Short mmCIF file of C-alpha atoms in Angstrom, two decimals:
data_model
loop_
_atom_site.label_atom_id
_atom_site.label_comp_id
_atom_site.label_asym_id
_atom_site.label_seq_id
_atom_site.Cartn_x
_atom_site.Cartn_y
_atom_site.Cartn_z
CA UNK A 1 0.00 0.00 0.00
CA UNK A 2 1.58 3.55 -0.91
CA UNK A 3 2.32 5.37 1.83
CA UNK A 4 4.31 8.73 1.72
CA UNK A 5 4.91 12.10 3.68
CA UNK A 6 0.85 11.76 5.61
CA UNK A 7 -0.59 10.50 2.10
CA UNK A 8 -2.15 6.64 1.92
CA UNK A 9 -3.98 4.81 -0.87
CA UNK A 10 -7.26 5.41 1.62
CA UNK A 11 -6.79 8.89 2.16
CA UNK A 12 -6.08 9.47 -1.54
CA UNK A 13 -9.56 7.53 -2.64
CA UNK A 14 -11.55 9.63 -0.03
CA UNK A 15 -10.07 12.74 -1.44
CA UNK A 16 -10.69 12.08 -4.99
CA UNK A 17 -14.39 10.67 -3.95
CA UNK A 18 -15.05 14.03 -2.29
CA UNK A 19 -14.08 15.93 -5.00
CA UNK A 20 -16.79 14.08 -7.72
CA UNK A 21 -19.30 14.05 -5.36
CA UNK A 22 -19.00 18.13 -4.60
CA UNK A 23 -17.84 19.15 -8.50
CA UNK A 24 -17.86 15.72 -11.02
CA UNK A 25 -14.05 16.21 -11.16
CA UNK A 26 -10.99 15.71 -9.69
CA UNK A 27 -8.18 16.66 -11.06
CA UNK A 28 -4.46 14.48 -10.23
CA UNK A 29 -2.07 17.52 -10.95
CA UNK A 30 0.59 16.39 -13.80
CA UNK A 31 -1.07 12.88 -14.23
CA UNK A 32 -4.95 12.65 -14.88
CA UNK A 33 -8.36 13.39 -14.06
CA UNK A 34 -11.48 11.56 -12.90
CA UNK A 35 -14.62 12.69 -14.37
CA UNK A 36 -18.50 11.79 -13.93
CA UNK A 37 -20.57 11.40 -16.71
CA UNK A 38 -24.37 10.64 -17.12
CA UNK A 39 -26.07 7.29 -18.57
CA UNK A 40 -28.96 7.90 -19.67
CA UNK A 41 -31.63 5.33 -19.47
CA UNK A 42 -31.79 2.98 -22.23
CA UNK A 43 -33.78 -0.33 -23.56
CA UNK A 44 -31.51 -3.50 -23.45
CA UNK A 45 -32.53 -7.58 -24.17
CA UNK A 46 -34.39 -6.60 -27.55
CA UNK A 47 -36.48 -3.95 -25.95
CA UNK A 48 -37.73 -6.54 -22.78
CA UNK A 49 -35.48 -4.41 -20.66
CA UNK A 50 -35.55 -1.22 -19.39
CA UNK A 51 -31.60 0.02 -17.61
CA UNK A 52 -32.21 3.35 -15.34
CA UNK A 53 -30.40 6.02 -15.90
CA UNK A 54 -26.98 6.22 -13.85
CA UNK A 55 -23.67 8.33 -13.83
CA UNK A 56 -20.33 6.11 -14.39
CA UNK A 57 -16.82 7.58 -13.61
CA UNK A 58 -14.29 7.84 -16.03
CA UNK A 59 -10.49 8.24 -16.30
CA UNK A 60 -8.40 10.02 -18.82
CA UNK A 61 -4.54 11.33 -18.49
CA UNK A 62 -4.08 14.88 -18.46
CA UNK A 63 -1.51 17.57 -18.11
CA UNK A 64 -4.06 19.41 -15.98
CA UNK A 65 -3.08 20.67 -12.51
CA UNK A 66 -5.42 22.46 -10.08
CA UNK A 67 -5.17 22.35 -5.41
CA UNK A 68 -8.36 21.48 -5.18
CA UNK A 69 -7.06 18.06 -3.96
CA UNK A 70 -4.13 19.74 -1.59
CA UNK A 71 -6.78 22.12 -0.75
CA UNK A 72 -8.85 19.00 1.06
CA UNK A 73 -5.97 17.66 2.43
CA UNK A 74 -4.52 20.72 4.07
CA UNK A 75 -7.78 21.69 5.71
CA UNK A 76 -8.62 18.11 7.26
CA UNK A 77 -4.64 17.60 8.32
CA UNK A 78 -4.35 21.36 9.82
CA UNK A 79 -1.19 21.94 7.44
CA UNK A 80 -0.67 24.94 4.96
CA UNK A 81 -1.68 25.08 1.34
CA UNK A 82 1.80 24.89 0.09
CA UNK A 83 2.91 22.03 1.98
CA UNK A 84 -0.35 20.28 1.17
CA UNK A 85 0.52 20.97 -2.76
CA UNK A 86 3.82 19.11 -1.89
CA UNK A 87 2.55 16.18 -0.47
CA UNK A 88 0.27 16.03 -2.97
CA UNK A 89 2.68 16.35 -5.91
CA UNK A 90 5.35 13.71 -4.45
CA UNK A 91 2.59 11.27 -3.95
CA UNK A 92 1.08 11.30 -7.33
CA UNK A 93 4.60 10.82 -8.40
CA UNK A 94 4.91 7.79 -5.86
CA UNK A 95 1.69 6.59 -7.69
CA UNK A 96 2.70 7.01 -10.80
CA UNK A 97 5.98 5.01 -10.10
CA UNK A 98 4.05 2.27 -8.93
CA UNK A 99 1.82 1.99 -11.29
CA UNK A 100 4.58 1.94 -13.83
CA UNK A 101 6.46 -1.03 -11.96
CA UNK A 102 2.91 -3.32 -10.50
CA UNK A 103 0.77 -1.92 -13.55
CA UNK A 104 -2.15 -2.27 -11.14
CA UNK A 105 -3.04 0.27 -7.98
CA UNK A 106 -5.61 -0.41 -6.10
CA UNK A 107 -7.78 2.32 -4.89
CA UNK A 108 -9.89 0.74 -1.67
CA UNK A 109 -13.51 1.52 -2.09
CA UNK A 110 -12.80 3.43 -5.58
CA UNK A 111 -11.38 1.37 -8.51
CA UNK A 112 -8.28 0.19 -9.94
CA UNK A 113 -6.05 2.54 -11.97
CA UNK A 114 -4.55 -0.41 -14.64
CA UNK A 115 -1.74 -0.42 -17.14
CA UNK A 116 -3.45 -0.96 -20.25
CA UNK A 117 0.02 -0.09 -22.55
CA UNK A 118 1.95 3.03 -22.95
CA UNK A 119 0.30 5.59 -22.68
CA UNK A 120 -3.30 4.09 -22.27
CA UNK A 121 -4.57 3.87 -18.29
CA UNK A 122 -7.87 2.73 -17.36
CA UNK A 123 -9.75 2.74 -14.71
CA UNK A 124 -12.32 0.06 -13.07
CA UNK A 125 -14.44 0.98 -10.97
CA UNK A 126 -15.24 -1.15 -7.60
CA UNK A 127 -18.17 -2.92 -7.87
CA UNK A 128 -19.39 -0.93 -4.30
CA UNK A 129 -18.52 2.40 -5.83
CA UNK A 130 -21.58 5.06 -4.41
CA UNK A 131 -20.64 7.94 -5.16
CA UNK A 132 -24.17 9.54 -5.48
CA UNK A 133 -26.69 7.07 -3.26
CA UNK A 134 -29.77 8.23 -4.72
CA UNK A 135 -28.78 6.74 -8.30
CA UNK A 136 -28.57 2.95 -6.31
CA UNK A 137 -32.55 3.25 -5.98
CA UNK A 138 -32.83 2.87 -9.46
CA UNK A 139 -32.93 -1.16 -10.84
CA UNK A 140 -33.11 -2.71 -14.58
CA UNK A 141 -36.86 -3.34 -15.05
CA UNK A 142 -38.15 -6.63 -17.38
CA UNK A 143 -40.91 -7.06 -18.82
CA UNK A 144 -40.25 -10.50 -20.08
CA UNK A 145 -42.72 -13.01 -18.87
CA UNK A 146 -45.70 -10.22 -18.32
CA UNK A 147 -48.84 -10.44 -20.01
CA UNK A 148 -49.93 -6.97 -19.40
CA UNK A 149 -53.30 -5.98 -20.25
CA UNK A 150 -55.27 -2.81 -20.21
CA UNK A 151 -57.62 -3.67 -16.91
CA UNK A 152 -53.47 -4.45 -15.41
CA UNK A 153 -52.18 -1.16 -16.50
CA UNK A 154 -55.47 0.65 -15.26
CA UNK A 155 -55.16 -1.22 -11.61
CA UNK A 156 -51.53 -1.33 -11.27
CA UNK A 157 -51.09 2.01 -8.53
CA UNK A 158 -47.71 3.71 -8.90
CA UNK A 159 -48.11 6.26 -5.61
CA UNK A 160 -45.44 5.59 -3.28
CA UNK A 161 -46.11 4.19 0.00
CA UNK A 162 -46.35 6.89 2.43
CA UNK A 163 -46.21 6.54 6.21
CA UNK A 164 -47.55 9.19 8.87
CA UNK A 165 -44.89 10.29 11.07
CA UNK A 166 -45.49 11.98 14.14
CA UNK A 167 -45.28 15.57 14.70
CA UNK A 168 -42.83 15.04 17.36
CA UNK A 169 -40.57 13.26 14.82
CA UNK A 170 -39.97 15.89 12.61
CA UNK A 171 -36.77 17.93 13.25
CA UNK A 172 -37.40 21.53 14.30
CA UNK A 173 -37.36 23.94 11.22
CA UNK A 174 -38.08 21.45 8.95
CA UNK A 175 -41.87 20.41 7.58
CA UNK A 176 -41.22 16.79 7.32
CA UNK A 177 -41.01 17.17 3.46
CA UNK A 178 -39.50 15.18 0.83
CA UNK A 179 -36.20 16.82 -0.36
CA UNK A 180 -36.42 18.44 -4.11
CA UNK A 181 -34.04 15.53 -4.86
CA UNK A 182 -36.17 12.63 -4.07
CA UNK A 183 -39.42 14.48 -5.28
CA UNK A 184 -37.42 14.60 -8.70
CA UNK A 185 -36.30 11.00 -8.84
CA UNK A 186 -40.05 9.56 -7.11
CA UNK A 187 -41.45 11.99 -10.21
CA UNK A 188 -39.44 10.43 -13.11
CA UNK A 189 -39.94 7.05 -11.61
CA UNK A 190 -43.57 7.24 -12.06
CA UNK A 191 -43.13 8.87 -15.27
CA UNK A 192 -40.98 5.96 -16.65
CA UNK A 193 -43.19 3.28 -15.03
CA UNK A 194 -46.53 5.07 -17.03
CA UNK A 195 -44.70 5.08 -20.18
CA UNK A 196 -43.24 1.17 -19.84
CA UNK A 197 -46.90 0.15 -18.48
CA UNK A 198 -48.43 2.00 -21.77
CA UNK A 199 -45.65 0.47 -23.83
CA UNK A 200 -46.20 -3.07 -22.71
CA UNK A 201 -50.18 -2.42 -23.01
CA UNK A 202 -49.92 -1.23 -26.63
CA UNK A 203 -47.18 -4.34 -27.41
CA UNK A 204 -49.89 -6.67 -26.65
CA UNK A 205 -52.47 -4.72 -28.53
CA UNK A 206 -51.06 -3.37 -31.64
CA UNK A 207 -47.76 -5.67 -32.08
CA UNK A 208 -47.65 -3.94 -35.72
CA UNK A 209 -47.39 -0.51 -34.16
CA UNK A 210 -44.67 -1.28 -31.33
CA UNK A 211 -42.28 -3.80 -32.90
CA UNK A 212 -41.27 -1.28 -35.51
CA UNK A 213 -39.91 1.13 -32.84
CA UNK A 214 -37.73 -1.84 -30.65
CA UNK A 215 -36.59 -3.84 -33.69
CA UNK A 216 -34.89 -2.74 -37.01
CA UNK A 217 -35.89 -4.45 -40.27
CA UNK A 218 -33.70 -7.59 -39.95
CA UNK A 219 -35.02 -8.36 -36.96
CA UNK A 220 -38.14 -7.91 -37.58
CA UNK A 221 -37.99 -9.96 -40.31
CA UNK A 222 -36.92 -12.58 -38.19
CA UNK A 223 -38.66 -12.38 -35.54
CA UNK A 224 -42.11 -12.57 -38.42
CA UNK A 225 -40.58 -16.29 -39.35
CA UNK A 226 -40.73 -16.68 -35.70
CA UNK A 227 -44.11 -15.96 -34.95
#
């Protein structure tokens, strides 16, 4: 594990997690930069499944060189900006080093930065990486093995559950509201499940109207021999 000068492997992740979470970027002066990117949502498995949307983290070198990392590090280890830019620098070089020799680091809780050939890094990202909690609500939905019909789409209730909580329980100053956040994600939820429900309603109905828009003509053409 890479340890130099009050820098660790650990303290370096947290750092760089802190960063995308407050700005989508973190910069590694002289060597790189992390960067968060949205995924939109998208149909997968011939159309029967429907990925949420999700943001993925990517890595790319760079020249780039900005203290927003020794700025974290000098205010949570009580130390000036300047030496905190030093510590910073010679342990990026430490990493780099490393790297160059293992062609693996391992970033606990992050990823792994790996040695794909010169000049070509890449990073995997740990399958526990949470950077932003509220996208791990989200899950694929199927609708394989579903025979939706219209009196199914009509009864199914998408309102989310909601449980009274006593006055007492609510923390002074606040009105016991949902954050704008989760009112945002609860509203495209229910927008997405509408359209899928509608979707899977008008696939049973009109097979000739729906099939053109999940399959192009090859497939269609096979899946016609099918049927």
């Amino acid at each position: 594990m890479l340890y130099l000068c009050g820098m660790d492997v650990n303290l370096f992740s947290s750092m760089v997690k802190e960063l995308l979470a407050d700005t989508g970027v973190a910069v590694i002066p002289g060597f790189g930069r992390f960067v968060v990117e949205d995924v939109p949502a998208c149909f997968s498995d011939r159309g029967f499944t429907l990925n949420p949307p999700y943001r993925s983290v990517t890595f790319s070198l760079s020249k780039d060189s900005d203290n927003a990392l020794a700025s974290i590090y000098a205010s949570s280890n009580n130390v000036d900006l300047r030496r905190a830019e030093e510590i910073v620098r010679d342990y990026v070089s430490a990493l780099k080093a490393e790297l160059s020799s293992s062609r693996t680091v391992v970033l606990p809780s992050f990823g792994q930065l790996r040695q794909a050939g010169l000049g070509c890094i890449v990073f995997v990202p740990d399958e526990s990486l949470s950077i932003f909690p509220q996208f791990d609500l989200l899950s694929p939905l199927s609708l394989k093995s579903r025979n939706f019909t219209a009196a199914d789409a009509s009864s199914v209730s998408v309102v989310p559950e909601t449980r009274d909580v006593p006055a007492e329980s609510v923390a002074p100053g606040h009105s016991g509201e949902l954050p704008k956040i989760w009112t945002a994600v609860i509203a495209v939820a229910v927008v997405l499940v509408m359209l899928l429900l509608a979707l899977a309603v008008l696939g049973r109905l009109a097979p000739d109207l729906i099939d053109p828009l999940l399959y192009d003509a090859d497939q269609l053409e096979i899946l016609h021999k099918t049927l």
